[in-house]
Amino acid sequence: DGLRMADPPNREVKNGFPGLSELRILGASVPEPRGVAHVHAYRGSGGSWRRLYVCTPTGYEKRRRPWPVLYLLHGSSDSDRDWLELGQAGEILDRMVAAKRDKPMLLVMSDGHPHLSLDVSTRTNNLEALATDLRGLMMLLVAKHNGASRRPSPRAIAGASMRGVQALQLAALQPADSDAVAGFNAPGEAPSGPKVCQAWSSATGNRAGPRFWLACGQEHEFLPNAEE
């Protein structure tokens, strides 16, 4: 009678920010993880305790440090676990490395909701908190405990939807913190590529600007923004 609920026998669910959603995995079964997911707790700039996932690849314990890092930012209705549990980011990276299509790296997945609201009015505050925590806490924590490189290269930031915007905004706010940025299905309030390149060049002297990867579905409502 209009009541929204998950199917009780289905154990595959997404416990996202708005609530519980049912999940269906189509096609082949999920591959067994070969890397390791580490969980860190830290006190954020606002004083509350926050959680951080770090996925390390196969052979992590045997390799000499420092490691390149990819910071993965989730969408507005998601959580810090979704890239790992639903997106299978660790398994995908392991398969890419095994096929020699990518290099071993650390995947860092943080919580994007320091202010617990999906309202557009809180996004500026969330961005400010994220920018503060990323530079002052998260990067230092991952370098200390997981051997991440302390240099901005090799370091990349990528995000989907709301946090695709955040990835681009962070590149404009803190251009010296990474050398690559990616945005997937980012809404229209993202800073344009030229603005980010200009900020990057002013801070680093790199006239070529950052390396960008911008992607959007052909039928997605944000496609015009991505093309712009």
PDB file of C-alpha atoms in Angstrom:
ATOM      1  CA  ASP A   1       0.000   0.000   0.000  1.00  0.00           C
ATOM      2  CA  GLY A   2       2.779   2.418  -0.842  1.00  0.00           C
ATOM      3  CA  LEU A   3       5.074   1.396   2.029  1.00  0.00           C
ATOM      4  CA  ARG A   4       8.722   1.405   0.916  1.00  0.00           C
ATOM      5  CA  MET A   5      10.825  -1.432   2.310  1.00  0.00           C
ATOM      6  CA  ALA A   6      13.530  -3.889   1.291  1.00  0.00           C
ATOM      7  CA  ASP A   7      12.767  -7.540   0.538  1.00  0.00           C
ATOM      8  CA  PRO A   8      13.641  -9.364   3.819  1.00  0.00           C
ATOM      9  CA  PRO A   9      15.176 -12.489   2.172  1.00  0.00           C
ATOM     10  CA  ASN A  10      17.565 -10.335   0.120  1.00  0.00           C
ATOM     11  CA  ARG A  11      20.743  -9.802   2.133  1.00  0.00           C
ATOM     12  CA  GLU A  12      22.209  -7.403  -0.433  1.00  0.00           C
ATOM     13  CA  VAL A  13      21.273  -3.930   0.779  1.00  0.00           C
ATOM     14  CA  LYS A  14      22.719  -0.433   0.652  1.00  0.00           C
ATOM     15  CA  ASN A  15      22.649   1.390   3.981  1.00  0.00           C
ATOM     16  CA  GLY A  16      23.037   4.873   2.513  1.00  0.00           C
ATOM     17  CA  PHE A  17      22.598   8.298   4.036  1.00  0.00           C
ATOM     18  CA  PRO A  18      18.831   8.621   3.279  1.00  0.00           C
ATOM     19  CA  GLY A  19      18.128   5.095   4.566  1.00  0.00           C
ATOM     20  CA  LEU A  20      18.045   1.448   3.551  1.00  0.00           C
ATOM     21  CA  SER A  21      17.784   0.478  -0.140  1.00  0.00           C
ATOM     22  CA  GLU A  22      17.621  -2.936  -1.725  1.00  0.00           C
ATOM     23  CA  LEU A  23      20.531  -3.938  -3.943  1.00  0.00           C
ATOM     24  CA  ARG A  24      20.586  -6.370  -6.850  1.00  0.00           C
ATOM     25  CA  ILE A  25      23.937  -7.569  -8.225  1.00  0.00           C
ATOM     26  CA  LEU A  26      23.580  -8.747 -11.821  1.00  0.00           C
ATOM     27  CA  GLY A  27      25.922 -10.929 -13.818  1.00  0.00           C
ATOM     28  CA  ALA A  28      28.987 -12.665 -12.404  1.00  0.00           C
ATOM     29  CA  SER A  29      29.435 -13.229  -8.686  1.00  0.00           C
ATOM     30  CA  VAL A  30      31.500 -10.765  -6.704  1.00  0.00           C
ATOM     31  CA  PRO A  31      35.205 -11.780  -6.772  1.00  0.00           C
ATOM     32  CA  GLU A  32      36.899 -12.622  -3.507  1.00  0.00           C
ATOM     33  CA  PRO A  33      38.889  -9.652  -2.161  1.00  0.00           C
ATOM     34  CA  ARG A  34      42.644 -10.047  -2.243  1.00  0.00           C
ATOM     35  CA  GLY A  35      43.683  -6.715  -0.743  1.00  0.00           C
ATOM     36  CA  VAL A  36      42.982  -5.498   2.799  1.00  0.00           C
ATOM     37  CA  ALA A  37      40.653  -2.747   4.007  1.00  0.00           C
ATOM     38  CA  HIS A  38      41.888  -0.774   7.023  1.00  0.00           C
ATOM     39  CA  VAL A  39      39.584   1.387   9.153  1.00  0.00           C
ATOM     40  CA  HIS A  40      40.864   4.504  10.920  1.00  0.00           C
ATOM     41  CA  ALA A  41      39.052   6.765  13.361  1.00  0.00           C
ATOM     42  CA  TYR A  42      40.034  10.411  13.745  1.00  0.00           C
ATOM     43  CA  ARG A  43      38.574  13.504  15.372  1.00  0.00           C
ATOM     44  CA  GLY A  44      37.528  15.919  12.651  1.00  0.00           C
ATOM     45  CA  SER A  45      37.949  19.676  12.607  1.00  0.00           C
ATOM     46  CA  GLY A  46      34.433  20.052  14.001  1.00  0.00           C
ATOM     47  CA  GLY A  47      35.305  17.931  17.054  1.00  0.00           C
ATOM     48  CA  SER A  48      33.284  14.826  16.140  1.00  0.00           C
ATOM     49  CA  TRP A  49      34.793  11.405  15.499  1.00  0.00           C
ATOM     50  CA  ARG A  50      35.023  10.453  11.825  1.00  0.00           C
ATOM     51  CA  ARG A  51      35.814   7.228   9.966  1.00  0.00           C
ATOM     52  CA  LEU A  52      38.259   6.615   7.154  1.00  0.00           C
ATOM     53  CA  TYR A  53      38.752   3.493   5.011  1.00  0.00           C
ATOM     54  CA  VAL A  54      42.100   2.699   3.397  1.00  0.00           C
ATOM     55  CA  CYS A  55      42.246  -0.177   0.921  1.00  0.00           C
ATOM     56  CA  THR A  56      45.721  -1.645   0.412  1.00  0.00           C
ATOM     57  CA  PRO A  57      46.506  -3.863  -2.606  1.00  0.00           C
ATOM     58  CA  THR A  58      47.942  -7.340  -2.849  1.00  0.00           C
ATOM     59  CA  GLY A  59      51.617  -7.340  -1.872  1.00  0.00           C
ATOM     60  CA  TYR A  60      51.240  -4.259   0.321  1.00  0.00           C
ATOM     61  CA  GLU A  61      53.344  -5.655   3.181  1.00  0.00           C
ATOM     62  CA  LYS A  62      56.221  -6.640   0.891  1.00  0.00           C
ATOM     63  CA  ARG A  63      56.615  -3.405  -1.045  1.00  0.00           C
ATOM     64  CA  ARG A  64      58.886  -0.541  -0.097  1.00  0.00           C
ATOM     65  CA  ARG A  65      57.043   2.715   0.667  1.00  0.00           C
ATOM     66  CA  PRO A  66      55.931   5.454  -0.073  1.00  0.00           C
ATOM     67  CA  TRP A  67      52.725   4.610  -1.940  1.00  0.00           C
ATOM     68  CA  PRO A  68      50.746   6.595  -4.505  1.00  0.00           C
ATOM     69  CA  VAL A  69      47.241   7.461  -3.298  1.00  0.00           C
ATOM     70  CA  LEU A  70      43.787   7.862  -4.829  1.00  0.00           C
ATOM     71  CA  TYR A  71      41.187   9.605  -2.651  1.00  0.00           C
ATOM     72  CA  LEU A  72      37.697   8.401  -3.657  1.00  0.00           C
ATOM     73  CA  LEU A  73      34.788  10.685  -2.694  1.00  0.00           C
ATOM     74  CA  HIS A  74      31.241   9.290  -2.621  1.00  0.00           C
ATOM     75  CA  GLY A  75      27.935  10.823  -3.750  1.00  0.00           C
ATOM     76  CA  SER A  76      25.472  12.757  -1.612  1.00  0.00           C
ATOM     77  CA  SER A  77      23.262   9.774  -0.716  1.00  0.00           C
ATOM     78  CA  ASP A  78      26.179   7.397  -0.122  1.00  0.00           C
ATOM     79  CA  SER A  79      28.609   6.690   2.707  1.00  0.00           C
ATOM     80  CA  ASP A  80      32.333   6.118   3.106  1.00  0.00           C
ATOM     81  CA  ARG A  81      31.782   2.337   2.756  1.00  0.00           C
ATOM     82  CA  ASP A  82      30.057   2.351  -0.623  1.00  0.00           C
ATOM     83  CA  TRP A  83      33.083   2.543  -2.926  1.00  0.00           C
ATOM     84  CA  LEU A  84      34.511  -0.416  -1.015  1.00  0.00           C
ATOM     85  CA  GLU A  85      31.431  -2.589  -0.451  1.00  0.00           C
ATOM     86  CA  LEU A  86      29.152  -1.754  -3.378  1.00  0.00           C
ATOM     87  CA  GLY A  87      31.602  -0.329  -5.906  1.00  0.00           C
ATOM     88  CA  GLN A  88      34.116  -3.174  -5.307  1.00  0.00           C
ATOM     89  CA  ALA A  89      36.905  -0.625  -5.707  1.00  0.00           C
ATOM     90  CA  GLY A  90      39.530  -2.790  -4.011  1.00  0.00           C
ATOM     91  CA  GLU A  91      38.750  -5.851  -6.115  1.00  0.00           C
ATOM     92  CA  ILE A  92      38.702  -3.809  -9.313  1.00  0.00           C
ATOM     93  CA  LEU A  93      42.105  -2.299  -8.545  1.00  0.00           C
ATOM     94  CA  ASP A  94      43.548  -5.733  -7.744  1.00  0.00           C
ATOM     95  CA  ARG A  95      42.335  -7.099 -11.086  1.00  0.00           C
ATOM     96  CA  MET A  96      43.700  -4.053 -12.935  1.00  0.00           C
ATOM     97  CA  VAL A  97      47.105  -4.424 -11.263  1.00  0.00           C
ATOM     98  CA  ALA A  98      47.213  -8.170 -11.929  1.00  0.00           C
ATOM     99  CA  ALA A  99      46.485  -7.485 -15.611  1.00  0.00           C
ATOM    100  CA  LYS A 100      49.227  -4.799 -15.616  1.00  0.00           C
ATOM    101  CA  ARG A 101      46.660  -2.167 -16.606  1.00  0.00           C
ATOM    102  CA  ASP A 102      47.304  -0.087 -13.492  1.00  0.00           C
ATOM    103  CA  LYS A 103      49.893   0.465 -10.772  1.00  0.00           C
ATOM    104  CA  PRO A 104      49.475  -0.631  -7.147  1.00  0.00           C
ATOM    105  CA  MET A 105      48.190   2.214  -4.979  1.00  0.00           C
ATOM    106  CA  LEU A 106      46.243   3.046  -1.834  1.00  0.00           C
ATOM    107  CA  LEU A 107      42.522   3.820  -2.073  1.00  0.00           C
ATOM    108  CA  VAL A 108      41.300   6.222   0.619  1.00  0.00           C
ATOM    109  CA  MET A 109      37.554   6.615   1.206  1.00  0.00           C
ATOM    110  CA  SER A 110      36.297   9.230   3.671  1.00  0.00           C
ATOM    111  CA  ASP A 111      32.916  10.292   5.016  1.00  0.00           C
ATOM    112  CA  GLY A 112      31.496  13.250   3.094  1.00  0.00           C
ATOM    113  CA  HIS A 113      28.827  14.237   5.630  1.00  0.00           C
ATOM    114  CA  PRO A 114      30.481  16.113   8.507  1.00  0.00           C
ATOM    115  CA  HIS A 115      27.217  18.075   8.639  1.00  0.00           C
ATOM    116  CA  LEU A 116      24.404  15.515   8.643  1.00  0.00           C
ATOM    117  CA  SER A 117      22.121  16.978   6.018  1.00  0.00           C
ATOM    118  CA  LEU A 118      21.472  16.546   2.298  1.00  0.00           C
ATOM    119  CA  ASP A 119      20.311  20.140   2.002  1.00  0.00           C
ATOM    120  CA  VAL A 120      22.181  22.141  -0.625  1.00  0.00           C
ATOM    121  CA  SER A 121      22.735  24.900   1.951  1.00  0.00           C
ATOM    122  CA  THR A 122      25.126  22.658   3.937  1.00  0.00           C
ATOM    123  CA  ARG A 123      27.407  21.814   1.007  1.00  0.00           C
ATOM    124  CA  THR A 124      29.662  24.838   1.504  1.00  0.00           C
ATOM    125  CA  ASN A 125      30.194  23.886   5.157  1.00  0.00           C
ATOM    126  CA  ASN A 126      30.837  20.277   4.190  1.00  0.00           C
ATOM    127  CA  LEU A 127      33.417  21.367   1.623  1.00  0.00           C
ATOM    128  CA  GLU A 128      35.199  23.581   4.145  1.00  0.00           C
ATOM    129  CA  ALA A 129      35.302  20.774   6.718  1.00  0.00           C
ATOM    130  CA  LEU A 130      36.513  18.286   4.106  1.00  0.00           C
ATOM    131  CA  ALA A 131      39.247  20.634   2.853  1.00  0.00           C
ATOM    132  CA  THR A 132      40.469  21.226   6.417  1.00  0.00           C
ATOM    133  CA  ASP A 133      40.415  17.540   7.363  1.00  0.00           C
ATOM    134  CA  LEU A 134      41.939  16.329   4.098  1.00  0.00           C
ATOM    135  CA  ARG A 135      45.073  18.420   4.404  1.00  0.00           C
ATOM    136  CA  GLY A 136      45.425  18.640   8.185  1.00  0.00           C
ATOM    137  CA  LEU A 137      44.339  15.149   9.242  1.00  0.00           C
ATOM    138  CA  MET A 138      43.587  12.534   6.597  1.00  0.00           C
ATOM    139  CA  MET A 139      46.718  12.904   4.472  1.00  0.00           C
ATOM    140  CA  LEU A 140      48.939  12.873   7.570  1.00  0.00           C
ATOM    141  CA  LEU A 141      47.134   9.852   9.030  1.00  0.00           C
ATOM    142  CA  VAL A 142      47.408   7.784   5.842  1.00  0.00           C
ATOM    143  CA  ALA A 143      51.067   8.745   5.421  1.00  0.00           C
ATOM    144  CA  LYS A 144      51.887   7.742   9.003  1.00  0.00           C
ATOM    145  CA  HIS A 145      49.959   4.473   9.250  1.00  0.00           C
ATOM    146  CA  ASN A 146      49.787   3.230   5.636  1.00  0.00           C
ATOM    147  CA  GLY A 147      52.932   4.600   4.046  1.00  0.00           C
ATOM    148  CA  ALA A 148      51.241   7.031   1.666  1.00  0.00           C
ATOM    149  CA  SER A 149      53.461   9.472  -0.156  1.00  0.00           C
ATOM    150  CA  ARG A 150      53.687  12.847   1.579  1.00  0.00           C
ATOM    151  CA  ARG A 151      54.240  14.542  -1.776  1.00  0.00           C
ATOM    152  CA  PRO A 152      51.347  15.801  -3.940  1.00  0.00           C
ATOM    153  CA  SER A 153      52.611  13.588  -6.733  1.00  0.00           C
ATOM    154  CA  PRO A 154      51.625  10.801  -7.057  1.00  0.00           C
ATOM    155  CA  ARG A 155      48.261  11.716  -5.480  1.00  0.00           C
ATOM    156  CA  ALA A 156      44.831  11.983  -7.099  1.00  0.00           C
ATOM    157  CA  ILE A 157      41.327  12.963  -5.951  1.00  0.00           C
ATOM    158  CA  ALA A 158      38.163  11.648  -7.612  1.00  0.00           C
ATOM    159  CA  GLY A 159      34.495  11.973  -6.733  1.00  0.00           C
ATOM    160  CA  ALA A 160      31.015  11.105  -7.937  1.00  0.00           C
ATOM    161  CA  SER A 161      27.990  13.408  -8.136  1.00  0.00           C
ATOM    162  CA  MET A 162      28.046  15.875  -5.203  1.00  0.00           C
ATOM    163  CA  ARG A 163      31.594  14.888  -4.356  1.00  0.00           C
ATOM    164  CA  GLY A 164      32.641  15.048  -8.000  1.00  0.00           C
ATOM    165  CA  VAL A 165      31.987  18.742  -7.472  1.00  0.00           C
ATOM    166  CA  GLN A 166      33.978  18.593  -4.244  1.00  0.00           C
ATOM    167  CA  ALA A 167      36.924  17.001  -6.043  1.00  0.00           C
ATOM    168  CA  LEU A 168      37.028  19.864  -8.538  1.00  0.00           C
ATOM    169  CA  GLN A 169      36.524  22.457  -5.811  1.00  0.00           C
ATOM    170  CA  LEU A 170      39.360  20.980  -3.763  1.00  0.00           C
ATOM    171  CA  ALA A 171      41.604  21.198  -6.818  1.00  0.00           C
ATOM    172  CA  ALA A 172      40.792  24.913  -6.984  1.00  0.00           C
ATOM    173  CA  LEU A 173      41.087  25.522  -3.214  1.00  0.00           C
ATOM    174  CA  GLN A 174      44.190  23.411  -2.607  1.00  0.00           C
ATOM    175  CA  PRO A 175      45.897  23.019  -5.992  1.00  0.00           C
ATOM    176  CA  ALA A 176      49.232  21.995  -4.471  1.00  0.00           C
ATOM    177  CA  ASP A 177      47.762  18.932  -2.718  1.00  0.00           C
ATOM    178  CA  SER A 178      47.470  16.611  -5.731  1.00  0.00           C
ATOM    179  CA  ASP A 179      48.389  16.339  -9.388  1.00  0.00           C
ATOM    180  CA  ALA A 180      45.234  14.779 -10.831  1.00  0.00           C
ATOM    181  CA  VAL A 181      41.486  15.208 -10.329  1.00  0.00           C
ATOM    182  CA  ALA A 182      38.422  13.379 -11.639  1.00  0.00           C
ATOM    183  CA  GLY A 183      34.720  14.157 -11.487  1.00  0.00           C
ATOM    184  CA  PHE A 184      31.919  11.736 -12.391  1.00  0.00           C
ATOM    185  CA  ASN A 185      28.361  12.980 -13.058  1.00  0.00           C
ATOM    186  CA  ALA A 186      29.131  16.245 -11.245  1.00  0.00           C
ATOM    187  CA  PRO A 187      26.340  18.844 -10.876  1.00  0.00           C
ATOM    188  CA  GLY A 188      26.638  22.323 -12.324  1.00  0.00           C
ATOM    189  CA  GLU A 189      28.078  24.171  -9.354  1.00  0.00           C
ATOM    190  CA  ALA A 190      31.522  22.732 -10.056  1.00  0.00           C
ATOM    191  CA  PRO A 191      34.256  25.241 -10.946  1.00  0.00           C
ATOM    192  CA  SER A 192      35.153  25.150 -14.607  1.00  0.00           C
ATOM    193  CA  GLY A 193      38.300  23.524 -15.887  1.00  0.00           C
ATOM    194  CA  PRO A 194      40.010  26.836 -16.814  1.00  0.00           C
ATOM    195  CA  LYS A 195      39.441  28.206 -13.301  1.00  0.00           C
ATOM    196  CA  VAL A 196      40.973  25.134 -11.708  1.00  0.00           C
ATOM    197  CA  CYS A 197      43.918  25.209 -14.124  1.00  0.00           C
ATOM    198  CA  GLN A 198      44.507  28.876 -13.336  1.00  0.00           C
ATOM    199  CA  ALA A 199      44.488  28.228  -9.583  1.00  0.00           C
ATOM    200  CA  TRP A 200      46.807  25.263 -10.090  1.00  0.00           C
ATOM    201  CA  SER A 201      49.293  27.236 -12.172  1.00  0.00           C
ATOM    202  CA  SER A 202      49.340  30.125  -9.697  1.00  0.00           C
ATOM    203  CA  ALA A 203      50.137  27.802  -6.804  1.00  0.00           C
ATOM    204  CA  THR A 204      52.575  25.404  -8.434  1.00  0.00           C
ATOM    205  CA  GLY A 205      53.999  27.164 -11.465  1.00  0.00           C
ATOM    206  CA  ASN A 206      52.824  24.239 -13.583  1.00  0.00           C
ATOM    207  CA  ARG A 207      51.500  25.978 -16.669  1.00  0.00           C
ATOM    208  CA  ALA A 208      50.090  22.749 -18.039  1.00  0.00           C
ATOM    209  CA  GLY A 209      47.625  22.617 -15.144  1.00  0.00           C
ATOM    210  CA  PRO A 210      46.280  19.457 -13.493  1.00  0.00           C
ATOM    211  CA  ARG A 211      45.394  16.264 -15.246  1.00  0.00           C
ATOM    212  CA  PHE A 212      41.626  15.958 -15.534  1.00  0.00           C
ATOM    213  CA  TRP A 213      39.226  13.091 -16.077  1.00  0.00           C
ATOM    214  CA  LEU A 214      35.625  14.252 -16.419  1.00  0.00           C
ATOM    215  CA  ALA A 215      32.938  11.679 -17.180  1.00  0.00           C
ATOM    216  CA  CYS A 216      29.148  11.695 -17.365  1.00  0.00           C
ATOM    217  CA  GLY A 217      26.490   9.310 -18.623  1.00  0.00           C
ATOM    218  CA  GLN A 218      25.055  10.175 -22.032  1.00  0.00           C
ATOM    219  CA  GLU A 219      21.514  10.320 -20.641  1.00  0.00           C
ATOM    220  CA  HIS A 220      22.417  11.832 -17.264  1.00  0.00           C
ATOM    221  CA  GLU A 221      20.779  15.110 -16.263  1.00  0.00           C
ATOM    222  CA  PHE A 222      24.187  16.644 -15.496  1.00  0.00           C
ATOM    223  CA  LEU A 223      25.634  15.973 -18.970  1.00  0.00           C
ATOM    224  CA  PRO A 224      25.329  19.649 -20.103  1.00  0.00           C
ATOM    225  CA  ASN A 225      27.302  20.702 -17.020  1.00  0.00           C
ATOM    226  CA  ALA A 226      30.030  18.180 -17.742  1.00  0.00           C
ATOM    227  CA  GLU A 227      30.293  19.325 -21.357  1.00  0.00           C
ATOM    228  CA  GLU A 228      30.530  22.961 -20.236  1.00  0.00           C
TER     229      GLU A 228
END
